[in-house]
Short mmCIF file of C-alpha atoms in Angstrom, two decimals:
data_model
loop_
_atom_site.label_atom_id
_atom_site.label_comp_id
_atom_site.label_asym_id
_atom_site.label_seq_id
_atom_site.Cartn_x
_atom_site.Cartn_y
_atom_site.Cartn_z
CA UNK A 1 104.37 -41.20 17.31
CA UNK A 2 101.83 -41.34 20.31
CA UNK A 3 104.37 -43.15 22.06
CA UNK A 4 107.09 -40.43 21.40
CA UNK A 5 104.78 -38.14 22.62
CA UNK A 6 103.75 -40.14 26.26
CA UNK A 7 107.45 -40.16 26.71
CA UNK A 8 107.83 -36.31 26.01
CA UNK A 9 104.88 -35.50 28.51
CA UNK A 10 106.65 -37.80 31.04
CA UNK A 11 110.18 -36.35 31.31
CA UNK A 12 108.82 -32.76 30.86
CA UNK A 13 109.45 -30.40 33.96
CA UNK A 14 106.42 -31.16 36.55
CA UNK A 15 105.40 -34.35 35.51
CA UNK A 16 104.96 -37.13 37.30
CA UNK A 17 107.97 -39.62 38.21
CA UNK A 18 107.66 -42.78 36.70
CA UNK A 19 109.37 -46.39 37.69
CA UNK A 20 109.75 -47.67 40.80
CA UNK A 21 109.65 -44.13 42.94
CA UNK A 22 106.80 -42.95 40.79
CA UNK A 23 104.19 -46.03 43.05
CA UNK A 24 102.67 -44.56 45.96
CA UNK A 25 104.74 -44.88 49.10
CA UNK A 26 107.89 -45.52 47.42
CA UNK A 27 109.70 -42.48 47.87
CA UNK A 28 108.63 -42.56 51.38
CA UNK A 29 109.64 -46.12 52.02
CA UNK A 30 113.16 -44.92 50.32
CA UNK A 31 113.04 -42.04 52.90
CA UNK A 32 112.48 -43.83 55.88
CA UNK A 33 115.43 -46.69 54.94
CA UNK A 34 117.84 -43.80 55.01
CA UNK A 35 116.22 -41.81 58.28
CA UNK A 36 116.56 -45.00 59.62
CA UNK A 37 120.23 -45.98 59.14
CA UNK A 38 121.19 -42.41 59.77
CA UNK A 39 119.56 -43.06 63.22
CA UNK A 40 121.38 -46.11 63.96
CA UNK A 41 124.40 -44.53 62.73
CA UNK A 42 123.99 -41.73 65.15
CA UNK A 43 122.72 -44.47 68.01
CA UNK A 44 125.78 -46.28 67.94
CA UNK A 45 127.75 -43.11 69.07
CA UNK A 46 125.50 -42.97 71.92
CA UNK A 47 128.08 -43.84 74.94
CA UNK A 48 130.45 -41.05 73.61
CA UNK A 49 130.55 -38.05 76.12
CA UNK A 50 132.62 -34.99 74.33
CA UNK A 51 134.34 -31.99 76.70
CA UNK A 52 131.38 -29.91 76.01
CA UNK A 53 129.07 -32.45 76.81
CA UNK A 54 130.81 -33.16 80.27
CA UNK A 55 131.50 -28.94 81.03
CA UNK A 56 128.42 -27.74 79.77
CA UNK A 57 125.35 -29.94 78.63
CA UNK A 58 125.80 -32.41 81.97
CA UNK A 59 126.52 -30.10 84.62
CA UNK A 60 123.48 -27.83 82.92
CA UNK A 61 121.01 -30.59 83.19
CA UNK A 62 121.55 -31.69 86.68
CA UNK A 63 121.28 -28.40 87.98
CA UNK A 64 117.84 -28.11 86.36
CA UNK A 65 116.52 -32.02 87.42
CA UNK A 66 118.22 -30.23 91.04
CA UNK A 67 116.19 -26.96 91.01
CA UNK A 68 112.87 -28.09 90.23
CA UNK A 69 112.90 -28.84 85.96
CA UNK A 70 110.99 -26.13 84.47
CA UNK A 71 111.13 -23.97 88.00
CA UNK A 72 114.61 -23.85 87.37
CA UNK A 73 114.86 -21.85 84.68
CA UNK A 74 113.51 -18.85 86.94
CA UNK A 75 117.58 -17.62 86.54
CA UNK A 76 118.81 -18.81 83.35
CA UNK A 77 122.40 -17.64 84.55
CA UNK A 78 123.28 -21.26 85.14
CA UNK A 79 123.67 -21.54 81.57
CA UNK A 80 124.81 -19.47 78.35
CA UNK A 81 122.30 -20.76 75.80
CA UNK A 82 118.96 -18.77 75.16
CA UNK A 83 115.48 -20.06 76.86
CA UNK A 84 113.99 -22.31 74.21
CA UNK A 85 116.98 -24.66 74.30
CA UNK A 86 116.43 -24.71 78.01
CA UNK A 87 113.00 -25.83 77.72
CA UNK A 88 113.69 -29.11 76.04
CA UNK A 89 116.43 -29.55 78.58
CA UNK A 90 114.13 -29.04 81.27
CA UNK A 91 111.52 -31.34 79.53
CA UNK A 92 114.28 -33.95 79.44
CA UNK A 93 114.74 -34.18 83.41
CA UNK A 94 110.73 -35.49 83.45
CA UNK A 95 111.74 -38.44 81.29
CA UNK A 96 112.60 -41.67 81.88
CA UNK A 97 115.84 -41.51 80.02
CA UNK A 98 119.52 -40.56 80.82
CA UNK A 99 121.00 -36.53 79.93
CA UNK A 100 123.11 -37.76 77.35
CA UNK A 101 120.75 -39.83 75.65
CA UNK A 102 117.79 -37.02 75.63
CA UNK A 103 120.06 -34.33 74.41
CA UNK A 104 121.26 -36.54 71.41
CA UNK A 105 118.19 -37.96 70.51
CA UNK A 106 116.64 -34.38 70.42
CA UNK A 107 119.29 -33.27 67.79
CA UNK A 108 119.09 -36.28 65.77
CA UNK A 109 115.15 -35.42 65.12
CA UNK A 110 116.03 -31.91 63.97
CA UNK A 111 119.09 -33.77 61.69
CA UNK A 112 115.91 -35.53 60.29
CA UNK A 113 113.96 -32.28 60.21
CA UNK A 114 117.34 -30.28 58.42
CA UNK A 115 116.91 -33.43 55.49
CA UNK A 116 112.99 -33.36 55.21
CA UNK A 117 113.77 -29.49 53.82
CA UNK A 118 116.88 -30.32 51.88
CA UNK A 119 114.71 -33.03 50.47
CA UNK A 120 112.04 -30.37 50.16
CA UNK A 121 113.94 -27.77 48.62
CA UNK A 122 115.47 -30.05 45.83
CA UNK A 123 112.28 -30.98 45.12
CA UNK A 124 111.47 -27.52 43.90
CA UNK A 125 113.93 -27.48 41.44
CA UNK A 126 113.61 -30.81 40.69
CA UNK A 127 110.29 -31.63 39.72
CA UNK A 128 109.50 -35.60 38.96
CA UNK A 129 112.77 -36.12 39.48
CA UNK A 130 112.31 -37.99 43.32
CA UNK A 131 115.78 -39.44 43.48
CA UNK A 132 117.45 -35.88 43.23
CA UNK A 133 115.89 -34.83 46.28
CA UNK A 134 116.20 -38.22 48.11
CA UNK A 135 119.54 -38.12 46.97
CA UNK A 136 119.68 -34.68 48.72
CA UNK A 137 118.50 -35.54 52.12
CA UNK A 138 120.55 -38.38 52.60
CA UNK A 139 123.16 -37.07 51.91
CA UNK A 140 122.96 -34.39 54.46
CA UNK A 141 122.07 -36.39 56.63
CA UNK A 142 125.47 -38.45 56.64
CA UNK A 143 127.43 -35.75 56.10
CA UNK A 144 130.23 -36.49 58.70
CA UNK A 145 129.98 -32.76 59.91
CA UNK A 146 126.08 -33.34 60.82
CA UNK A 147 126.52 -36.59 61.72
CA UNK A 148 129.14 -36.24 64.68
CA UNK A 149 127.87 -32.80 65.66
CA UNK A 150 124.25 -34.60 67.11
CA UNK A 151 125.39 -38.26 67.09
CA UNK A 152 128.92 -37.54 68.97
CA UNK A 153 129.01 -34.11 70.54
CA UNK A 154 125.34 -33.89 71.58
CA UNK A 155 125.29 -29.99 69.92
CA UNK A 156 122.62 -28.05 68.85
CA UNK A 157 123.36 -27.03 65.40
CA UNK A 158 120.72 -28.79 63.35
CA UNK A 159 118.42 -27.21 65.58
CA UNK A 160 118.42 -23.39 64.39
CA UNK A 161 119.98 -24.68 60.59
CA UNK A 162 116.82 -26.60 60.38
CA UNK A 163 115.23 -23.21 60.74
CA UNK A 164 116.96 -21.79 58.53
CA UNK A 165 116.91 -24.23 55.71
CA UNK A 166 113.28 -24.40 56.39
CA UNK A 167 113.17 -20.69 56.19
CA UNK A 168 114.60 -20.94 53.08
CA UNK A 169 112.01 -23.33 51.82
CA UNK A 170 109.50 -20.97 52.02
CA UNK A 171 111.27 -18.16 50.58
CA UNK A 172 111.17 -20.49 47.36
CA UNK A 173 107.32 -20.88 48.01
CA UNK A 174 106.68 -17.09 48.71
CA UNK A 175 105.09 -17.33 51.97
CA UNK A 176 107.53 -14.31 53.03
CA UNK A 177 105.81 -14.96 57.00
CA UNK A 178 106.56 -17.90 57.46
CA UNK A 179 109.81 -17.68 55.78
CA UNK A 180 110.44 -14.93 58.93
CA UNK A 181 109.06 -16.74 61.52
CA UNK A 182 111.36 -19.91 60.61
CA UNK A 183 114.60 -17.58 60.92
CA UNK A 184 113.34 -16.02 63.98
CA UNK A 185 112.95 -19.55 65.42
CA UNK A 186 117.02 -20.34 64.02
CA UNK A 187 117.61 -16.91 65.65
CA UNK A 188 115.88 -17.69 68.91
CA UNK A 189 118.05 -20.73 69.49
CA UNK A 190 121.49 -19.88 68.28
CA UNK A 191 122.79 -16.28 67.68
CA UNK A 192 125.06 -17.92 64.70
CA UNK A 193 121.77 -16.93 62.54
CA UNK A 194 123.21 -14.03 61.97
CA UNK A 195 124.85 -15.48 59.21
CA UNK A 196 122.49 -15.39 56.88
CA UNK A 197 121.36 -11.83 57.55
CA UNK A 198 123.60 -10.81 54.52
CA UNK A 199 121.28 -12.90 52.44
CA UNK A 200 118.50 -11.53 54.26
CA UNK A 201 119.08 -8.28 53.24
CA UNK A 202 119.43 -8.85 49.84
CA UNK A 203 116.15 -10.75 50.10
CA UNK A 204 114.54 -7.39 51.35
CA UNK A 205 116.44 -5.07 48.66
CA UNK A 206 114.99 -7.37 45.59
CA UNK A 207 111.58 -7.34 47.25
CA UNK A 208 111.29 -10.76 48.05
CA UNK A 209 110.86 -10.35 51.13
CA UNK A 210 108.20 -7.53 52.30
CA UNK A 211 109.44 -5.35 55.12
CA UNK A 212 106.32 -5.97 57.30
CA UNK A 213 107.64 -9.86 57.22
CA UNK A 214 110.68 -9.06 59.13
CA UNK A 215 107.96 -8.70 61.99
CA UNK A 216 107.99 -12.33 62.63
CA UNK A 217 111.60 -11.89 63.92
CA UNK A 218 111.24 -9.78 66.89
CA UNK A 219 107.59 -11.87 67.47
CA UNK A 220 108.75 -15.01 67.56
CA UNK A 221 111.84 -14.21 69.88
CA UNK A 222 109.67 -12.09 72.12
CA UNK A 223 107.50 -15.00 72.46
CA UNK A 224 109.47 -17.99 72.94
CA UNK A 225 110.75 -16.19 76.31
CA UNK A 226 107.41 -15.95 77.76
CA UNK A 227 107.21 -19.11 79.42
CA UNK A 228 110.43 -18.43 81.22
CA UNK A 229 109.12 -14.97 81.97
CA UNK A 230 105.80 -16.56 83.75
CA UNK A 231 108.05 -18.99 85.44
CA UNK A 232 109.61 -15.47 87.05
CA UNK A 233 113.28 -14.81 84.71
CA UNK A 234 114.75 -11.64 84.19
CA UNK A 235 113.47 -9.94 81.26
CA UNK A 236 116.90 -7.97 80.72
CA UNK A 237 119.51 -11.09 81.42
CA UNK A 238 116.81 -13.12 78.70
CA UNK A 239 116.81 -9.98 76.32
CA UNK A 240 120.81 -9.51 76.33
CA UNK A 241 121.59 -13.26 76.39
CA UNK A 242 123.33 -12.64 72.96
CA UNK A 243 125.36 -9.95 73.76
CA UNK A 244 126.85 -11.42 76.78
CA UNK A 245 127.94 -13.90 74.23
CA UNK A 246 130.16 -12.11 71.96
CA UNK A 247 132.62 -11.20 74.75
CA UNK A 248 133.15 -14.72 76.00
CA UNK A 249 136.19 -16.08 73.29
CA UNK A 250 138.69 -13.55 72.63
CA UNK A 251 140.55 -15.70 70.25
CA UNK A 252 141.13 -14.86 66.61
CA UNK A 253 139.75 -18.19 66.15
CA UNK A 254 138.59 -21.30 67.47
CA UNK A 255 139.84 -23.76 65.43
CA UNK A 256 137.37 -22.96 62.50
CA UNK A 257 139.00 -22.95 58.94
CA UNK A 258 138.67 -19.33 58.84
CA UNK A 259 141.07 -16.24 57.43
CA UNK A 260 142.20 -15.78 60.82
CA UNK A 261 144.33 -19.41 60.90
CA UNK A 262 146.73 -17.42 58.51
CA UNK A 263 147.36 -15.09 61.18
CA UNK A 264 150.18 -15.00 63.63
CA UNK A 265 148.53 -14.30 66.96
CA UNK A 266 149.99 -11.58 68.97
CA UNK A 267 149.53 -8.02 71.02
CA UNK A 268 147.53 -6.50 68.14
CA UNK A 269 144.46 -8.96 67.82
CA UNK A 270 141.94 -6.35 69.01
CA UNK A 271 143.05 -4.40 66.03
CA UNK A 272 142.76 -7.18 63.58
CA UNK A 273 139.70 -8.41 65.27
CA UNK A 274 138.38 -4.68 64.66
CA UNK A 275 139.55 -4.87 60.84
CA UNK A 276 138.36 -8.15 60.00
CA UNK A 277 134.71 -6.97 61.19
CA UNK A 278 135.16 -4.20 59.12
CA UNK A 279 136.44 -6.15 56.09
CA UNK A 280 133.45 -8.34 56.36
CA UNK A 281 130.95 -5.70 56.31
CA UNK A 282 132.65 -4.26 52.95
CA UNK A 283 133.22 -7.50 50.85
CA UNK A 284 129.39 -8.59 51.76
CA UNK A 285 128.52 -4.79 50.81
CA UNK A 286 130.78 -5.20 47.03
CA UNK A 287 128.56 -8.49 46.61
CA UNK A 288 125.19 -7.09 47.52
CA UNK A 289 126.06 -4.45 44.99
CA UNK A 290 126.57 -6.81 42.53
CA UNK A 291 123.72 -8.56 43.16
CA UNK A 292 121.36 -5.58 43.37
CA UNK A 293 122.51 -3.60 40.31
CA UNK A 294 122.79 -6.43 37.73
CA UNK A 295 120.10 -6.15 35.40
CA UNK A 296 118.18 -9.37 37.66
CA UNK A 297 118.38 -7.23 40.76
CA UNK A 298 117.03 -4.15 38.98
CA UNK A 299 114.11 -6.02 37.36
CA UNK A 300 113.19 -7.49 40.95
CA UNK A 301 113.28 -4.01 42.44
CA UNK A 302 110.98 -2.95 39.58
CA UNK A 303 108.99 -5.56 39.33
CA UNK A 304 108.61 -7.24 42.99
CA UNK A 305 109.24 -10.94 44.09
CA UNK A 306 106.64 -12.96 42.59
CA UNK A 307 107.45 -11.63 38.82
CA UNK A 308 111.52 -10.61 38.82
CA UNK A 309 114.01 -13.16 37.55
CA UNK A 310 114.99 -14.42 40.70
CA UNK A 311 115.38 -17.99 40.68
CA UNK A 312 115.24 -20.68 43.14
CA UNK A 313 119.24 -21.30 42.18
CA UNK A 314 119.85 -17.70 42.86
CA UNK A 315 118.37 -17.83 45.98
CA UNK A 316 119.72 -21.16 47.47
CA UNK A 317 123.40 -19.78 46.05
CA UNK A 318 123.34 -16.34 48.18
CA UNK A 319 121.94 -17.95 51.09
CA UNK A 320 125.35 -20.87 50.80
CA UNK A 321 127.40 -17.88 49.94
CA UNK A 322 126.35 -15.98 53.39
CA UNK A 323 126.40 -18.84 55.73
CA UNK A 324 129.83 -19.65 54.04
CA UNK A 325 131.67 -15.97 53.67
CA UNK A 326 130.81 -14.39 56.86
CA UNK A 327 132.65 -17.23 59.33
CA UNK A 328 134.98 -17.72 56.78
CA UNK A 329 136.36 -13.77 57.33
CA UNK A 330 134.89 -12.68 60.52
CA UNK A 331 137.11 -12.89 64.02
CA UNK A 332 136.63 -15.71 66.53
CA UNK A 333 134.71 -18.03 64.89
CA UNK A 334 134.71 -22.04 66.22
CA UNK A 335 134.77 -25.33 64.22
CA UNK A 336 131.20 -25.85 64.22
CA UNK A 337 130.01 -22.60 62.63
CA UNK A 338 130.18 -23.41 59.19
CA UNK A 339 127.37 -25.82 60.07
CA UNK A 340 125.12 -24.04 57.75
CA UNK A 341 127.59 -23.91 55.08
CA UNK A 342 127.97 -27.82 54.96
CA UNK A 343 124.06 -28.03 54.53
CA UNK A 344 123.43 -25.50 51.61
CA UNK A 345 126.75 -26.19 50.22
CA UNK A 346 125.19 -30.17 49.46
CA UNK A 347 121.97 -28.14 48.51
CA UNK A 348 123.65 -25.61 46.55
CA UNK A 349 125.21 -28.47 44.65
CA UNK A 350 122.16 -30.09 43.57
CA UNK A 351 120.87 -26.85 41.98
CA UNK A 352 123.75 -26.66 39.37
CA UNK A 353 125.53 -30.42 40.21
CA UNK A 354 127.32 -29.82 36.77
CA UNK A 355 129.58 -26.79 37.81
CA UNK A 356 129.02 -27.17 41.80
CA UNK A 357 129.65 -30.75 42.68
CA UNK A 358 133.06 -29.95 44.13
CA UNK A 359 131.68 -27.19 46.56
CA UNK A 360 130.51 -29.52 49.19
CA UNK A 361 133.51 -31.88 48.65
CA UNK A 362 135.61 -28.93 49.59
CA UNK A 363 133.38 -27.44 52.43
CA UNK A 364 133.27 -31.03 54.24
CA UNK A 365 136.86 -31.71 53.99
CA UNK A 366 137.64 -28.58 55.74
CA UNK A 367 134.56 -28.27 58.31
CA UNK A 368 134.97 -32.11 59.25
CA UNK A 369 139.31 -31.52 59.37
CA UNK A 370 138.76 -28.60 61.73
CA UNK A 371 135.88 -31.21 64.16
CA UNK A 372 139.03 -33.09 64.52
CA UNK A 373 141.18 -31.45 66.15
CA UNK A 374 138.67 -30.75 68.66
CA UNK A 375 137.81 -34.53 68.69
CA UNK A 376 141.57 -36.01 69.00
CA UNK A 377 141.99 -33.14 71.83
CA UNK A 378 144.32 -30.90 70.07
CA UNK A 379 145.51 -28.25 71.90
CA UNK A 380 143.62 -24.69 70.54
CA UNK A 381 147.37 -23.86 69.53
CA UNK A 382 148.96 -26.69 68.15
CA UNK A 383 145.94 -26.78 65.29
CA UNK A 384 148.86 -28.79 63.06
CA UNK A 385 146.48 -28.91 59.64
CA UNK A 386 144.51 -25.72 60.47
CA UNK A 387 146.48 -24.42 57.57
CA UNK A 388 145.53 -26.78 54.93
CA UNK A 389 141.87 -26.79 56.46
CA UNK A 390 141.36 -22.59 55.97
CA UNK A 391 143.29 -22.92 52.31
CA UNK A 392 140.58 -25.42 51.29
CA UNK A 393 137.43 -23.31 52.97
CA UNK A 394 139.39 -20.38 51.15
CA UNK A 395 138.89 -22.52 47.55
CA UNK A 396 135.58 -22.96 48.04
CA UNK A 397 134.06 -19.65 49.09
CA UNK A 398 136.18 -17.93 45.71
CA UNK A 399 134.53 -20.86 43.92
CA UNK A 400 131.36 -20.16 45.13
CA UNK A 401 131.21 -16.87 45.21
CA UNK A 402 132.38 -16.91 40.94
CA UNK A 403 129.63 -19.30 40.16
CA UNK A 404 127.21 -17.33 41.70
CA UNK A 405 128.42 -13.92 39.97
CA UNK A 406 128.67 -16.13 36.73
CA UNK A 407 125.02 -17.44 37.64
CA UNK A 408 123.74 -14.08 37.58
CA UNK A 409 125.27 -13.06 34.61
CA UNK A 410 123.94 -16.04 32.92
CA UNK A 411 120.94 -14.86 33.98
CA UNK A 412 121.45 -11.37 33.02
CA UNK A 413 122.22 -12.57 29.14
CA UNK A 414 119.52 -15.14 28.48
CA UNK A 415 116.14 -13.55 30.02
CA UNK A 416 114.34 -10.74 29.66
CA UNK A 417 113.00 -7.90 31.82
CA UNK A 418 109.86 -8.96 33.76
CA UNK A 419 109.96 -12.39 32.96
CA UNK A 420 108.49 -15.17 35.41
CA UNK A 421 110.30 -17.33 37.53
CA UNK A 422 111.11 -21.10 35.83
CA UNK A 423 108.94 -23.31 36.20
CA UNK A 424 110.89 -25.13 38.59
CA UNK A 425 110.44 -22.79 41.21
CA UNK A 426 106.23 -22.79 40.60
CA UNK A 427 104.70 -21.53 43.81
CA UNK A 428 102.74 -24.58 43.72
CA UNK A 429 105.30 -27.52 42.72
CA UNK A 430 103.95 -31.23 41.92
CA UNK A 431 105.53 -32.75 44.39
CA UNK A 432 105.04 -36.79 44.70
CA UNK A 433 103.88 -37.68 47.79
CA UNK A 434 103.72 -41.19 49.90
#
């Protein structure tokens, strides 16, 4: 009987991990092994130079090592990303180290960054369970998506997801300011943030996010351009970097698996540009509804975020469901924006792998199959599989859009009003450490 009852306390939710990754410095050992062949995976795609790289990144970072590094960025018109990327690119010219080289490595260490909180994040819902969230982490981090976006095109993406997962990581811990300060970083770096405002919003309208929070945003973003301000930029061409942006592709889209590769271009795309806005802004209004007058959305707005029945699942399936939904149906979209959606799509999967194991499955297929015809230099036209690519993203935002309505209802049917929070979503986890 006492042993019966060492092995009940041992496999109960917050205990301590036994076995091999319950010794100190295992999991981190584990951790490193995998940051560490993701790295060489990523270093061995070092010589590649994509078209962006060559018309964009290159000719970017020799006009700053030209014009003085940091003095450079005194008119930011040279480029069309916001200051803080600039910085490190200006940083970059003072190192020993080639363009292409610098501007991988620095998106490999936010791919590592984007895994630490995937890793994080599982962790929460998996208590003394380390191989769940290991198993999380590395996973992202070889997703091919991830993996070719820093290790072969030299982008940015895992720079402002990382935010935003992170963000999303401390939504789970209630620390609502930094929570706002991560997504104002995301937001600072890559408009594409915008994605998750959706989820955002829903965040505010369940209280678990305070209004005051949302402070952070404009803070953050104000304050990241003041070094290029003292360096003598122009306040209004920093300010309106963003909407200089939207008018650049007038595509319906750009080769991203979206709605829009179902659609015959033609002389009325401003109108079904115009439409498919407004089509986004009503389905993501029918699903905030849902969310905010099923009996868990009522007892949050009653009750507040620390004692509603909003779980960590909940929250890591609106936030997939945002990042996925919104490029999936709004109007010149590219390849790469359903960045975020690979991510919490492999995190979203870990919170319910029974029922959501496919969702990532389908999500990489189609996110990777779309990379590809950029990467085999297929004309923006020709897109030959775009078809089959959209039909699959298609699957999987229905599929995860049910599960999370079926989610809720579970939810709905098996708890009661007021009721805390599992106890896998403690504010104050047992985490194992190295």
């Amino acid at each position: 009987m006492p042993q019966t009852a060492a092995r009940s306390r041992s496999s109960a939710p917050g205990a301590e991990p036994t076995g091999f990754l319950g010794r100190p410095g295992s999991t981190f050992a584990i951790a490193a092994v995998i940051a560490v062949a993701a790295v060489g995976v990523r270093f061995s795609l070092l010589h590649e130079q994509s078209t962006d790289y060559v018309v964009f990144l290159k000719p970017w970072s020799q006009h700053i090592a030209t014009h003085g590094g940091f003095r450079a960025l005194k008119d930011t018109g040279f480029s069309d990303y916001n200051a803080p990327y600039l910085y490190f690119m200006a940083l970059l010219t003072y190192l020993p180290i080639s363009a292409l080289a610098g501007i991988k490595a620095l998106s490999v260490g936010f791919d590592l960054l984007l895994a630490f909180f995937a890793f994080r994040i599982t962790a929460l819902r998996h208590p003394g369970r380390p191989a769940l969230p290991l198993a999380a982490g590395g996973v992202v981090l070889f997703l091919p998506t991830v993996t070719a976006n820093s290790g072969w095109w030299g982008q940015a993406d895992s720079i402002f997801t990382a935010f935003i997962v992170g963000g999303i990581y401390f939504v789970l811990r209630h620390r609502p300011w930094w929570a706002c300060t991560f997504f104002g970083l995301a937001l600072a770096f890559k408009l594409q943030t915008v994605f998750i405002f959706p989820f955002l919003f829903v965040l505010l309208l369940v209280r678990r996010l305070p209004l005051k929070a949302l402070l952070a945003f404009p803070a953050v973003f104000l304050a990241l351009d003041v070094p290029a301000l003292l360096i003598g930029a122009d306040p209004v061409k920093l300010l309106t970097i963003y909407a200089r942006q939207t008018g650049t592709y007038q595509h319906l889209t750009m080769n991203a698996p979206s709605v829009y590769q179902f659609v015959t271009a033609g002389q009325h795309d401003e109108a079904i540009r115009s439409a498919g806005i407004l089509g986004t802004g009503l389905v993501l209004l029918v699903l905030t509804a849902l969310v905010v007058f099923s009996r868990v959305g009522r007892t949050a707005m009653r009750f507040g975020g620390r004692d509603s029945e909003i779980t960590s699942t909940h929250i890591v399936l609106m936030a997939a469901v945002s990042a996925t939904l919104v490029p999936f149906l709004l109007p010149s979209m590219h390849e790469r924006y359903f960045f975020v959606a690979d991510v919490l799509s492999v995190i979203a999967a870990f919170h319910l792998p029974k029922r959501l194991w496919p969702l990532p499955v389908l999500v990489q297929i189609s996110s990777f199959g779309s990379y590809m015809q950029y990467i085999t230099d297929q004309e923006l036209n020709a897109k030959p599989n775009m078809g089959i690519y959209a039909g699959l993203m298609a699957v999987a935002v229905i599929y995860l859009v049910v599960v999370t309505i079926l989610e809720f209802r579970r939810t709905d049917k098996s708890a009661g009003p007021g009721a805390p929070e599992p106890a896998t979503v403690s504010t104050r986890p047992r985490i194992p450490v190295a």
